[in-house]
Structures are given as structure tokens and as C-alpha cells.
PDB file of C-alpha atoms in Angstrom:
ATOM      1  CA  UNK A  21      25.783 -31.003  22.050  1.00 76.00           C
ATOM      2  CA  UNK A  22      28.520 -29.232  24.048  1.00 85.00           C
ATOM      3  CA  UNK A  23      27.528 -25.889  22.539  1.00 83.00           C
ATOM      4  CA  UNK A  24      24.007 -26.361  23.937  1.00 86.00           C
ATOM      5  CA  UNK A  25      25.110 -27.218  27.489  1.00 90.00           C
ATOM      6  CA  UNK A  26      27.784 -24.514  27.534  1.00 86.00           C
ATOM      7  CA  UNK A  27      25.137 -21.781  27.509  1.00 84.00           C
ATOM      8  CA  UNK A  28      23.175 -20.512  30.506  1.00 80.00           C
ATOM      9  CA  UNK A  29      19.934 -22.209  29.528  1.00 85.00           C
ATOM     10  CA  UNK A  30      18.396 -24.202  32.422  1.00 85.00           C
ATOM     11  CA  UNK A  31      15.992 -26.035  30.114  1.00 87.00           C
ATOM     12  CA  UNK A  32      18.877 -28.072  28.674  1.00 90.00           C
ATOM     13  CA  UNK A  33      18.817 -30.097  31.904  1.00 92.00           C
ATOM     14  CA  UNK A  34      15.645 -31.713  30.553  1.00 92.00           C
ATOM     15  CA  UNK A  35      17.806 -33.447  27.952  1.00 93.00           C
ATOM     16  CA  UNK A  36      19.705 -35.391  30.618  1.00 93.00           C
ATOM     17  CA  UNK A  37      16.816 -37.598  31.856  1.00 92.00           C
ATOM     18  CA  UNK A  38      15.800 -38.104  28.214  1.00 93.00           C
ATOM     19  CA  UNK A  39      19.300 -39.392  27.416  1.00 92.00           C
ATOM     20  CA  UNK A  40      19.200 -41.611  30.509  1.00 91.00           C
ATOM     21  CA  UNK A  41      15.784 -43.075  29.670  1.00 90.00           C
ATOM     22  CA  UNK A  42      16.781 -43.815  26.070  1.00 90.00           C
ATOM     23  CA  UNK A  43      19.982 -45.469  27.292  1.00 85.00           C
ATOM     24  CA  UNK A  44      17.993 -47.556  29.773  1.00 85.00           C
ATOM     25  CA  UNK A  45      15.495 -48.665  27.122  1.00 86.00           C
ATOM     26  CA  UNK A  46      18.322 -49.715  24.814  1.00 84.00           C
ATOM     27  CA  UNK A  47      19.901 -51.647  27.658  1.00 80.00           C
ATOM     28  CA  UNK A  48      16.654 -53.495  28.281  1.00 77.00           C
ATOM     29  CA  UNK A  49      16.214 -54.229  24.572  1.00 82.00           C
ATOM     30  CA  UNK A  50      19.832 -55.194  23.886  1.00 76.00           C
ATOM     31  CA  UNK A  51      21.293 -56.575  27.150  1.00 72.00           C
ATOM     32  CA  UNK A  52      24.994 -55.847  27.445  1.00 66.00           C
ATOM     33  CA  UNK A  53      25.874 -56.509  31.082  1.00 63.00           C
ATOM     34  CA  UNK A  54      24.471 -59.001  33.579  1.00 61.00           C
ATOM     35  CA  UNK A  55      24.419 -57.544  37.091  1.00 58.00           C
ATOM     36  CA  UNK A  56      24.616 -61.070  38.517  1.00 55.00           C
ATOM     37  CA  UNK A  57      28.182 -61.306  37.187  1.00 49.00           C
ATOM     38  CA  UNK A  58      29.452 -58.716  39.661  1.00 49.00           C
ATOM     39  CA  UNK A  59      28.094 -57.925  43.100  1.00 50.00           C
ATOM     40  CA  UNK A  60      28.500 -54.449  44.537  1.00 55.00           C
ATOM     41  CA  UNK A  61      32.030 -53.627  45.720  1.00 54.00           C
ATOM     42  CA  UNK A  62      31.007 -52.594  49.238  1.00 56.00           C
ATOM     43  CA  UNK A  63      32.429 -54.061  52.420  1.00 54.00           C
ATOM     44  CA  UNK A  64      29.086 -55.535  53.468  1.00 56.00           C
ATOM     45  CA  UNK A  65      28.947 -57.647  50.277  1.00 55.00           C
ATOM     46  CA  UNK A  66      25.424 -56.270  49.966  1.00 55.00           C
ATOM     47  CA  UNK A  67      23.787 -55.811  46.590  1.00 57.00           C
ATOM     48  CA  UNK A  68      22.159 -52.421  46.122  1.00 62.00           C
ATOM     49  CA  UNK A  69      20.469 -53.686  42.967  1.00 61.00           C
ATOM     50  CA  UNK A  70      16.673 -53.539  42.932  1.00 62.00           C
ATOM     51  CA  UNK A  71      14.658 -55.405  40.348  1.00 63.00           C
ATOM     52  CA  UNK A  72      11.970 -53.771  38.268  1.00 69.00           C
ATOM     53  CA  UNK A  73      10.833 -50.186  38.073  1.00 80.00           C
ATOM     54  CA  UNK A  74      12.247 -49.213  41.494  1.00 81.00           C
ATOM     55  CA  UNK A  75      15.773 -50.114  40.430  1.00 77.00           C
ATOM     56  CA  UNK A  76      15.460 -48.204  37.160  1.00 81.00           C
ATOM     57  CA  UNK A  77      14.053 -45.109  38.885  1.00 86.00           C
ATOM     58  CA  UNK A  78      16.883 -45.166  41.439  1.00 86.00           C
ATOM     59  CA  UNK A  79      19.456 -45.500  38.648  1.00 86.00           C
ATOM     60  CA  UNK A  80      18.155 -42.549  36.652  1.00 89.00           C
ATOM     61  CA  UNK A  81      17.361 -40.532  39.779  1.00 91.00           C
ATOM     62  CA  UNK A  82      20.819 -40.796  41.332  1.00 91.00           C
ATOM     63  CA  UNK A  83      22.694 -40.129  38.089  1.00 92.00           C
ATOM     64  CA  UNK A  84      20.578 -37.016  37.531  1.00 94.00           C
ATOM     65  CA  UNK A  85      20.953 -35.921  41.174  1.00 94.00           C
ATOM     66  CA  UNK A  86      24.720 -36.311  41.031  1.00 94.00           C
ATOM     67  CA  UNK A  87      24.844 -34.436  37.725  1.00 95.00           C
ATOM     68  CA  UNK A  88      22.865 -31.568  39.280  1.00 95.00           C
ATOM     69  CA  UNK A  89      25.107 -31.418  42.359  1.00 95.00           C
ATOM     70  CA  UNK A  90      28.289 -31.406  40.263  1.00 96.00           C
ATOM     71  CA  UNK A  91      26.900 -28.514  38.266  1.00 95.00           C
ATOM     72  CA  UNK A  92      26.107 -26.732  41.531  1.00 94.00           C
ATOM     73  CA  UNK A  93      29.721 -27.142  42.715  1.00 95.00           C
ATOM     74  CA  UNK A  94      31.135 -25.838  39.440  1.00 94.00           C
ATOM     75  CA  UNK A  95      28.963 -22.746  39.182  1.00 93.00           C
ATOM     76  CA  UNK A  96      28.526 -21.761  42.832  1.00 91.00           C
ATOM     77  CA  UNK A  97      32.315 -21.691  43.251  1.00 90.00           C
ATOM     78  CA  UNK A  98      32.782 -19.716  40.017  1.00 87.00           C
ATOM     79  CA  UNK A  99      34.942 -22.301  38.286  1.00 91.00           C
ATOM     80  CA  UNK A 100      34.205 -20.310  35.149  1.00 90.00           C
ATOM     81  CA  UNK A 101      33.304 -16.692  34.492  1.00 86.00           C
ATOM     82  CA  UNK A 102      29.774 -17.554  33.378  1.00 88.00           C
ATOM     83  CA  UNK A 103      27.157 -20.147  34.216  1.00 91.00           C
ATOM     84  CA  UNK A 104      27.342 -23.418  32.296  1.00 93.00           C
ATOM     85  CA  UNK A 105      25.739 -26.865  32.379  1.00 94.00           C
ATOM     86  CA  UNK A 106      28.692 -28.755  30.927  1.00 94.00           C
ATOM     87  CA  UNK A 107      29.675 -30.490  34.207  1.00 95.00           C
ATOM     88  CA  UNK A 108      26.254 -32.153  34.385  1.00 95.00           C
ATOM     89  CA  UNK A 109      26.493 -33.324  30.802  1.00 94.00           C
ATOM     90  CA  UNK A 110      29.997 -34.709  31.232  1.00 94.00           C
ATOM     91  CA  UNK A 111      28.977 -36.596  34.374  1.00 94.00           C
ATOM     92  CA  UNK A 112      26.126 -38.275  32.514  1.00 93.00           C
ATOM     93  CA  UNK A 113      28.318 -38.896  29.476  1.00 90.00           C
ATOM     94  CA  UNK A 114      31.018 -40.643  31.521  1.00 90.00           C
ATOM     95  CA  UNK A 115      28.542 -42.521  33.725  1.00 88.00           C
ATOM     96  CA  UNK A 116      26.894 -44.068  30.674  1.00 85.00           C
ATOM     97  CA  UNK A 117      30.270 -45.400  29.579  1.00 81.00           C
ATOM     98  CA  UNK A 118      30.312 -47.921  32.419  1.00 78.00           C
ATOM     99  CA  UNK A 119      28.928 -51.398  31.623  1.00 69.00           C
ATOM    100  CA  UNK A 120      26.731 -51.392  34.745  1.00 70.00           C
ATOM    101  CA  UNK A 121      25.363 -47.886  34.097  1.00 71.00           C
ATOM    102  CA  UNK A 122      21.766 -49.162  33.837  1.00 70.00           C
ATOM    103  CA  UNK A 123      21.906 -50.646  37.326  1.00 75.00           C
ATOM    104  CA  UNK A 124      21.726 -48.964  40.707  1.00 78.00           C
ATOM    105  CA  UNK A 125      24.898 -49.866  42.614  1.00 77.00           C
ATOM    106  CA  UNK A 126      26.804 -48.757  45.685  1.00 78.00           C
ATOM    107  CA  UNK A 127      28.944 -46.666  43.363  1.00 82.00           C
ATOM    108  CA  UNK A 128      25.964 -44.412  42.677  1.00 84.00           C
ATOM    109  CA  UNK A 129      25.732 -43.656  46.396  1.00 87.00           C
ATOM    110  CA  UNK A 130      29.524 -43.334  46.666  1.00 90.00           C
ATOM    111  CA  UNK A 131      29.493 -40.663  43.945  1.00 93.00           C
ATOM    112  CA  UNK A 132      26.856 -38.718  45.882  1.00 94.00           C
ATOM    113  CA  UNK A 133      28.951 -38.812  49.053  1.00 95.00           C
ATOM    114  CA  UNK A 134      32.130 -37.772  47.198  1.00 95.00           C
ATOM    115  CA  UNK A 135      30.255 -34.848  45.661  1.00 96.00           C
ATOM    116  CA  UNK A 136      29.148 -33.867  49.178  1.00 96.00           C
ATOM    117  CA  UNK A 137      32.821 -34.035  50.238  1.00 95.00           C
ATOM    118  CA  UNK A 138      33.652 -31.557  47.469  1.00 95.00           C
ATOM    119  CA  UNK A 139      30.801 -29.302  48.600  1.00 93.00           C
ATOM    120  CA  UNK A 140      32.115 -29.257  52.169  1.00 93.00           C
ATOM    121  CA  UNK A 141      35.750 -28.658  51.181  1.00 92.00           C
ATOM    122  CA  UNK A 142      34.858 -25.845  48.798  1.00 91.00           C
ATOM    123  CA  UNK A 143      32.889 -24.133  51.586  1.00 87.00           C
ATOM    124  CA  UNK A 144      36.065 -23.724  53.621  1.00 84.00           C
ATOM    125  CA  UNK A 145      37.252 -20.177  54.148  1.00 74.00           C
ATOM    126  CA  UNK A 146      40.621 -19.106  55.468  1.00 60.00           C
ATOM    127  CA  UNK A 147      39.244 -16.724  58.101  1.00 56.00           C
ATOM    128  CA  UNK A 148      36.220 -18.643  59.404  1.00 70.00           C
ATOM    129  CA  UNK A 149      35.788 -21.683  61.635  1.00 70.00           C
ATOM    130  CA  UNK A 150      35.636 -24.902  59.635  1.00 78.00           C
ATOM    131  CA  UNK A 151      34.832 -27.444  62.348  1.00 84.00           C
ATOM    132  CA  UNK A 152      31.475 -28.516  60.926  1.00 89.00           C
ATOM    133  CA  UNK A 153      32.773 -28.597  57.340  1.00 90.00           C
ATOM    134  CA  UNK A 154      35.775 -30.768  58.163  1.00 92.00           C
ATOM    135  CA  UNK A 155      33.672 -33.144  60.261  1.00 94.00           C
ATOM    136  CA  UNK A 156      31.071 -33.445  57.500  1.00 94.00           C
ATOM    137  CA  UNK A 157      33.755 -33.987  54.850  1.00 94.00           C
ATOM    138  CA  UNK A 158      35.252 -36.847  56.878  1.00 94.00           C
ATOM    139  CA  UNK A 159      31.824 -38.361  57.506  1.00 95.00           C
ATOM    140  CA  UNK A 160      30.828 -38.271  53.822  1.00 96.00           C
ATOM    141  CA  UNK A 161      34.175 -39.709  52.750  1.00 95.00           C
ATOM    142  CA  UNK A 162      33.780 -42.584  55.209  1.00 92.00           C
ATOM    143  CA  UNK A 163      30.258 -43.292  53.916  1.00 91.00           C
ATOM    144  CA  UNK A 164      31.590 -43.307  50.352  1.00 91.00           C
ATOM    145  CA  UNK A 165      34.271 -45.811  51.388  1.00 87.00           C
ATOM    146  CA  UNK A 166      31.626 -48.054  52.945  1.00 83.00           C
ATOM    147  CA  UNK A 167      29.805 -48.115  49.606  1.00 82.00           C
ATOM    148  CA  UNK A 168      33.093 -48.741  47.777  1.00 82.00           C
ATOM    149  CA  UNK A 169      36.319 -49.042  49.836  1.00 81.00           C
ATOM    150  CA  UNK A 170      38.447 -47.695  46.977  1.00 85.00           C
ATOM    151  CA  UNK A 171      37.340 -44.176  47.940  1.00 90.00           C
ATOM    152  CA  UNK A 172      39.274 -44.517  51.183  1.00 88.00           C
ATOM    153  CA  UNK A 173      42.412 -43.495  49.260  1.00 90.00           C
ATOM    154  CA  UNK A 174      41.058 -39.946  49.264  1.00 94.00           C
ATOM    155  CA  UNK A 175      41.630 -39.552  53.034  1.00 93.00           C
ATOM    156  CA  UNK A 176      45.227 -38.262  52.728  1.00 93.00           C
ATOM    157  CA  UNK A 177      44.071 -36.199  49.758  1.00 93.00           C
ATOM    158  CA  UNK A 178      41.382 -34.616  51.930  1.00 93.00           C
ATOM    159  CA  UNK A 179      43.905 -33.763  54.643  1.00 92.00           C
ATOM    160  CA  UNK A 180      46.118 -32.046  52.065  1.00 92.00           C
ATOM    161  CA  UNK A 181      43.186 -30.172  50.511  1.00 91.00           C
ATOM    162  CA  UNK A 182      42.141 -28.658  53.838  1.00 89.00           C
ATOM    163  CA  UNK A 183      45.694 -27.418  54.338  1.00 87.00           C
ATOM    164  CA  UNK A 184      45.578 -25.823  50.866  1.00 86.00           C
ATOM    165  CA  UNK A 185      42.774 -23.485  51.925  1.00 85.00           C
ATOM    166  CA  UNK A 186      43.293 -23.062  55.673  1.00 84.00           C
ATOM    167  CA  UNK A 187      46.110 -22.767  58.197  1.00 82.00           C
ATOM    168  CA  UNK A 188      46.685 -25.825  60.344  1.00 83.00           C
ATOM    169  CA  UNK A 189      44.144 -26.101  63.195  1.00 84.00           C
ATOM    170  CA  UNK A 190      44.512 -29.334  65.159  1.00 87.00           C
ATOM    171  CA  UNK A 191      40.872 -29.505  66.276  1.00 88.00           C
ATOM    172  CA  UNK A 192      39.637 -29.345  62.684  1.00 88.00           C
ATOM    173  CA  UNK A 193      41.789 -32.286  61.629  1.00 90.00           C
ATOM    174  CA  UNK A 194      40.708 -34.171  64.740  1.00 92.00           C
ATOM    175  CA  UNK A 195      37.049 -33.593  63.888  1.00 92.00           C
ATOM    176  CA  UNK A 196      37.675 -34.789  60.349  1.00 93.00           C
ATOM    177  CA  UNK A 197      39.131 -38.053  61.690  1.00 93.00           C
ATOM    178  CA  UNK A 198      36.197 -38.405  64.099  1.00 93.00           C
ATOM    179  CA  UNK A 199      33.842 -38.048  61.151  1.00 93.00           C
ATOM    180  CA  UNK A 200      35.760 -40.771  59.320  1.00 93.00           C
ATOM    181  CA  UNK A 201      35.867 -43.132  62.287  1.00 91.00           C
ATOM    182  CA  UNK A 202      32.216 -42.968  63.402  1.00 89.00           C
ATOM    183  CA  UNK A 203      30.768 -44.933  60.433  1.00 86.00           C
ATOM    184  CA  UNK A 204      33.644 -47.431  60.749  1.00 80.00           C
ATOM    185  CA  UNK A 205      32.665 -48.133  64.371  1.00 80.00           C
ATOM    186  CA  UNK A 206      29.122 -48.800  63.208  1.00 77.00           C
ATOM    187  CA  UNK A 207      30.343 -51.128  60.473  1.00 73.00           C
ATOM    188  CA  UNK A 208      32.491 -53.027  62.950  1.00 73.00           C
ATOM    189  CA  UNK A 209      29.507 -53.393  65.290  1.00 71.00           C
ATOM    190  CA  UNK A 210      27.201 -54.909  62.663  1.00 67.00           C
ATOM    191  CA  UNK A 211      29.842 -56.751  60.617  1.00 65.00           C
ATOM    192  CA  UNK A 212      32.985 -57.548  62.663  1.00 63.00           C
ATOM    193  CA  UNK A 213      34.647 -59.323  59.747  1.00 60.00           C
ATOM    194  CA  UNK A 214      34.460 -56.336  57.421  1.00 60.00           C
ATOM    195  CA  UNK A 215      38.252 -56.002  57.293  1.00 57.00           C
ATOM    196  CA  UNK A 216      38.429 -59.280  55.318  1.00 59.00           C
ATOM    197  CA  UNK A 217      36.305 -57.765  52.570  1.00 58.00           C
ATOM    198  CA  UNK A 218      38.345 -54.572  52.831  1.00 58.00           C
ATOM    199  CA  UNK A 219      41.590 -56.450  52.143  1.00 56.00           C
ATOM    200  CA  UNK A 220      40.591 -58.616  49.189  1.00 55.00           C
ATOM    201  CA  UNK A 221      37.709 -56.790  47.501  1.00 56.00           C
ATOM    202  CA  UNK A 222      39.955 -55.396  44.730  1.00 52.00           C
ATOM    203  CA  UNK A 223      41.023 -58.856  43.610  1.00 52.00           C
ATOM    204  CA  UNK A 224      37.485 -59.980  42.817  1.00 57.00           C
ATOM    205  CA  UNK A 225      36.276 -57.260  40.451  1.00 60.00           C
ATOM    206  CA  UNK A 226      36.856 -57.442  36.714  1.00 56.00           C
ATOM    207  CA  UNK A 227      34.988 -56.777  33.486  1.00 58.00           C
ATOM    208  CA  UNK A 228      35.189 -60.010  31.526  1.00 54.00           C
ATOM    209  CA  UNK A 229      35.480 -60.732  27.785  1.00 55.00           C
ATOM    210  CA  UNK A 230      34.405 -58.138  25.239  1.00 56.00           C
ATOM    211  CA  UNK A 231      32.950 -55.944  27.979  1.00 61.00           C
ATOM    212  CA  UNK A 232      36.409 -55.355  29.442  1.00 62.00           C
ATOM    213  CA  UNK A 233      37.966 -54.529  26.069  1.00 64.00           C
ATOM    214  CA  UNK A 234      35.143 -52.157  25.112  1.00 67.00           C
ATOM    215  CA  UNK A 235      35.392 -50.360  28.442  1.00 70.00           C
ATOM    216  CA  UNK A 236      39.170 -50.124  28.157  1.00 72.00           C
ATOM    217  CA  UNK A 237      38.748 -48.475  24.750  1.00 73.00           C
ATOM    218  CA  UNK A 238      36.277 -45.984  26.220  1.00 76.00           C
ATOM    219  CA  UNK A 239      38.673 -45.203  29.062  1.00 79.00           C
ATOM    220  CA  UNK A 240      41.435 -44.526  26.567  1.00 80.00           C
ATOM    221  CA  UNK A 241      39.224 -42.016  24.769  1.00 81.00           C
ATOM    222  CA  UNK A 242      38.279 -40.353  28.079  1.00 85.00           C
ATOM    223  CA  UNK A 243      41.989 -40.144  28.958  1.00 87.00           C
ATOM    224  CA  UNK A 244      42.562 -38.057  25.814  1.00 88.00           C
ATOM    225  CA  UNK A 245      39.692 -35.805  26.870  1.00 89.00           C
ATOM    226  CA  UNK A 246      41.213 -35.464  30.353  1.00 91.00           C
ATOM    227  CA  UNK A 247      44.497 -34.356  28.804  1.00 93.00           C
ATOM    228  CA  UNK A 248      42.659 -31.671  26.840  1.00 93.00           C
ATOM    229  CA  UNK A 249      40.793 -30.649  29.983  1.00 93.00           C
ATOM    230  CA  UNK A 250      44.064 -30.220  31.865  1.00 94.00           C
ATOM    231  CA  UNK A 251      45.450 -28.013  29.088  1.00 94.00           C
ATOM    232  CA  UNK A 252      42.269 -25.931  29.192  1.00 93.00           C
ATOM    233  CA  UNK A 253      42.413 -25.627  32.993  1.00 94.00           C
ATOM    234  CA  UNK A 254      46.046 -24.494  32.890  1.00 92.00           C
ATOM    235  CA  UNK A 255      45.227 -21.920  30.240  1.00 91.00           C
ATOM    236  CA  UNK A 256      42.217 -20.590  32.159  1.00 91.00           C
ATOM    237  CA  UNK A 257      44.205 -20.443  35.411  1.00 88.00           C
ATOM    238  CA  UNK A 258      46.553 -17.859  33.933  1.00 82.00           C
ATOM    239  CA  UNK A 259      44.061 -15.028  34.486  1.00 77.00           C
ATOM    240  CA  UNK A 260      42.189 -16.421  37.500  1.00 78.00           C
ATOM    241  CA  UNK A 261      42.074 -15.331  41.155  1.00 82.00           C
ATOM    242  CA  UNK A 262      44.090 -16.759  44.048  1.00 83.00           C
ATOM    243  CA  UNK A 263      40.915 -18.314  45.444  1.00 83.00           C
ATOM    244  CA  UNK A 264      40.251 -20.107  42.166  1.00 87.00           C
ATOM    245  CA  UNK A 265      43.801 -21.447  42.057  1.00 88.00           C
ATOM    246  CA  UNK A 266      43.316 -22.981  45.514  1.00 89.00           C
ATOM    247  CA  UNK A 267      40.079 -24.635  44.386  1.00 90.00           C
ATOM    248  CA  UNK A 268      41.850 -25.797  41.221  1.00 92.00           C
ATOM    249  CA  UNK A 269      44.637 -27.361  43.273  1.00 93.00           C
ATOM    250  CA  UNK A 270      42.084 -29.292  45.327  1.00 94.00           C
ATOM    251  CA  UNK A 271      40.607 -30.716  42.128  1.00 95.00           C
ATOM    252  CA  UNK A 272      44.077 -31.621  40.874  1.00 95.00           C
ATOM    253  CA  UNK A 273      44.894 -33.437  44.124  1.00 95.00           C
ATOM    254  CA  UNK A 274      41.759 -35.553  43.789  1.00 95.00           C
ATOM    255  CA  UNK A 275      42.646 -36.307  40.170  1.00 95.00           C
ATOM    256  CA  UNK A 276      46.193 -37.263  41.160  1.00 95.00           C
ATOM    257  CA  UNK A 277      45.225 -39.589  44.013  1.00 94.00           C
ATOM    258  CA  UNK A 278      42.411 -41.177  41.995  1.00 92.00           C
ATOM    259  CA  UNK A 279      44.549 -41.551  38.874  1.00 92.00           C
ATOM    260  CA  UNK A 280      47.475 -43.031  40.797  1.00 92.00           C
ATOM    261  CA  UNK A 281      45.167 -45.531  42.528  1.00 88.00           C
ATOM    262  CA  UNK A 282      43.614 -46.600  39.235  1.00 86.00           C
ATOM    263  CA  UNK A 283      47.055 -46.969  37.648  1.00 87.00           C
ATOM    264  CA  UNK A 284      48.308 -49.187  40.504  1.00 84.00           C
ATOM    265  CA  UNK A 285      45.197 -51.392  40.418  1.00 80.00           C
ATOM    266  CA  UNK A 286      45.380 -51.703  36.645  1.00 79.00           C
ATOM    267  CA  UNK A 287      49.085 -52.601  36.619  1.00 80.00           C
ATOM    268  CA  UNK A 288      49.100 -54.984  39.585  1.00 75.00           C
ATOM    269  CA  UNK A 289      45.488 -56.181  39.693  1.00 69.00           C
ATOM    270  CA  UNK A 290      44.740 -56.202  35.970  1.00 68.00           C
ATOM    271  CA  UNK A 291      41.366 -54.526  36.507  1.00 69.00           C
ATOM    272  CA  UNK A 292      39.802 -51.271  35.325  1.00 70.00           C
ATOM    273  CA  UNK A 293      36.621 -51.936  37.306  1.00 73.00           C
ATOM    274  CA  UNK A 294      37.406 -49.139  39.749  1.00 78.00           C
ATOM    275  CA  UNK A 295      37.757 -46.352  37.177  1.00 83.00           C
ATOM    276  CA  UNK A 296      34.604 -44.886  38.713  1.00 85.00           C
ATOM    277  CA  UNK A 297      36.822 -43.330  41.389  1.00 89.00           C
ATOM    278  CA  UNK A 298      37.674 -40.583  38.863  1.00 92.00           C
ATOM    279  CA  UNK A 299      34.199 -39.836  37.503  1.00 93.00           C
ATOM    280  CA  UNK A 300      33.394 -36.922  39.844  1.00 94.00           C
ATOM    281  CA  UNK A 301      36.699 -34.986  39.594  1.00 95.00           C
ATOM    282  CA  UNK A 302      36.934 -35.647  35.839  1.00 95.00           C
ATOM    283  CA  UNK A 303      33.419 -34.236  35.353  1.00 94.00           C
ATOM    284  CA  UNK A 304      34.616 -30.985  36.947  1.00 95.00           C
ATOM    285  CA  UNK A 305      37.719 -30.921  34.737  1.00 95.00           C
ATOM    286  CA  UNK A 306      36.398 -31.719  31.256  1.00 94.00           C
ATOM    287  CA  UNK A 307      34.363 -28.502  30.754  1.00 94.00           C
ATOM    288  CA  UNK A 308      37.665 -26.601  30.375  1.00 94.00           C
ATOM    289  CA  UNK A 309      38.462 -28.601  27.230  1.00 92.00           C
ATOM    290  CA  UNK A 310      35.517 -26.837  25.593  1.00 91.00           C
ATOM    291  CA  UNK A 311      35.427 -23.537  27.482  1.00 90.00           C
ATOM    292  CA  UNK A 312      39.123 -22.591  27.500  1.00 89.00           C
ATOM    293  CA  UNK A 313      40.467 -24.053  24.245  1.00 88.00           C
ATOM    294  CA  UNK A 314      39.851 -22.677  20.778  1.00 85.00           C
ATOM    295  CA  UNK A 315      39.405 -26.098  19.108  1.00 87.00           C
ATOM    296  CA  UNK A 316      35.740 -26.246  20.103  1.00 85.00           C
ATOM    297  CA  UNK A 317      34.395 -28.055  17.026  1.00 86.00           C
ATOM    298  CA  UNK A 318      36.860 -30.988  17.191  1.00 86.00           C
ATOM    299  CA  UNK A 319      36.206 -31.330  20.934  1.00 88.00           C
ATOM    300  CA  UNK A 320      32.461 -31.272  20.316  1.00 88.00           C
ATOM    301  CA  UNK A 321      32.852 -34.041  17.724  1.00 87.00           C
ATOM    302  CA  UNK A 322      34.966 -35.999  20.180  1.00 84.00           C
ATOM    303  CA  UNK A 323      32.236 -35.692  22.830  1.00 87.00           C
ATOM    304  CA  UNK A 324      29.647 -36.860  20.283  1.00 88.00           C
ATOM    305  CA  UNK A 325      31.883 -39.857  19.643  1.00 84.00           C
ATOM    306  CA  UNK A 326      31.901 -40.781  23.338  1.00 83.00           C
ATOM    307  CA  UNK A 327      28.118 -40.494  23.491  1.00 86.00           C
ATOM    308  CA  UNK A 328      27.706 -42.675  20.396  1.00 84.00           C
ATOM    309  CA  UNK A 329      30.086 -45.287  21.815  1.00 79.00           C
ATOM    310  CA  UNK A 330      28.054 -45.271  25.028  1.00 78.00           C
ATOM    311  CA  UNK A 331      25.022 -46.369  23.038  1.00 81.00           C
ATOM    312  CA  UNK A 332      26.842 -48.467  20.415  1.00 77.00           C
ATOM    313  CA  UNK A 333      28.152 -50.857  23.106  1.00 75.00           C
ATOM    314  CA  UNK A 334      24.736 -52.515  23.196  1.00 74.00           C
ATOM    315  CA  UNK A 335      25.304 -53.874  19.686  1.00 73.00           C
ATOM    316  CA  UNK A 336      28.730 -55.406  20.383  1.00 68.00           C
TER     317      UNK A 336
END
């Protein structure tokens, strides 16, 4: 499957909604996760879940939209010397690993906003004004954190990433903070007690029973893939431009902050529920495991294994 998406063939994108529809039908036939067991992890305690066909269309639509946008980031910024559709495939592959993947949740929206953050940051140029980009990046990050507060940990990461590309300009950082604060003011106006949810939301989210163990096994397999992706990225960086290395460092910062947050929550909270924080940056990393390393067939088999596990979970 990786060999198909690695080529510059736009028609392969048709396979993604087919995979999503088949996965949805299997979920309806062999229920694996009950959405009533876990409400959305947003600070409003509002459920984004919609019953019936609307909910299913939103689920498939947002996963496909996010997959398309991730592919746009990867190729428009020349993360690789030729066009590829692997980022889209990896986003779908990882998204289907989550127990609630057949349900529309606040995390789906949060992923969209984080992708938009990446788009804004990667538009930054050292010699041009970046006021609108920094403001937009802060705004999108704040909206992502409203959908799922765990994404708030990326604020210091975002500040560092801007400094990676541009010299320090106080007004740009101020605009970024204004973009972050504006949605928070709105939240405070409509829900003054939001800070209570912000403090204790992590403690209430867990995958229970076999679901938790299955997901932990999937995460372990993805971790191996991430390691291979890092090796591939390092190898590819050896002959890349200075601009690419700056963009690479931004991706690595997001991976570091997201990985460290997940590690802390797992060790001290005993939950892997918030692994979704890494889905977007990991989807940009994993293509290098296939594109830059010579062990393409074993990696392809490994990716097939993850896809099979994503469907096999319905029979556990």
C-alpha cells in the first residue's frame, strides 16, 4: 500500500474514503467502542457527537479533510524532493487506530486547527512581515485547546518555532498572544467556570478494559514506526537545504513537546487517551521511514500490519 501512495498519482486519494467507509461499516456491524463511555475532552463538557448519518458524514469528512491538508503541508513545503501522498495515508492509518475513530469528536476539530497552525508557521519567511501569520497561528492553537485543552502545551513550542525561522520581533509575539487570548475571553464570557474543567479534565479520560490494552499495543507499534521515521528524517536531512532543516526542526519541536506531554500523562495519570496530540506531527514524520530508508518492503509490511490491526480490533 505504501508503494501506491508514495507515487505522484492523485487518484490514490480515492482509496482513503473507501478505507474510511469500510472501517465505519465494520464498526457499525461489530461495535467496539461506546461513545457514551467517554464524553468529549473539551472545556465546555460539550459532546460533538451527532447521531445517525450526519455524525458519520462529519467523521469521514473531517478525517479526509485533515488528511488532505497534511498532504498539502508536506508537499507545498517540499518536505521531499518529489510529490507523494504518504502523509495522507499515514494520517488515516493512525486515526483509525483510535477506539473512537468512527465518531465525530472535538479531537477531529482540534486536529484541523493544529494543521492550520502548521500551515501558518510554515508560511513564515525570515525577510517578510509575519504579523498575520503569528496572530492566526495563536488563534488556531487556542481554538484547538478549546476543543481539547491538552493542545495548550504547544504554546511554548509555537513561540520557539517562530524564533527558529525569524529574528525576534516583539510585535509578532504580542500578536500571537492576542490570538491565543481572544478565544479564551469568549470562553470565560459564556462559561466562567471553564478553569475547573481545564484543571481536572485529564483525570477523567481513560480507555477501559480490553480497549485500553489493544490501544496500548497499537501505540507501541506506532512508536517503532516513529523511530524508523526519525532515522529516515535524519538521513534525508544530510543533503537538504537550510530552509528544510528549519522546517524539520519545527516538526521535531512539536514531536518533542507532544511526546513529553503524553509520557507525563501516561506515567502520572495512567492514561493513553490523549495520544491524539501526536497524530498530526507523526503523520508528517512517518513518510521518511519509507522514502529515505532502503528497507522499504519490511516497512510496507509493517504498515499493512497496522492497517489490519485497525480493522481486527472489531473482533476482539
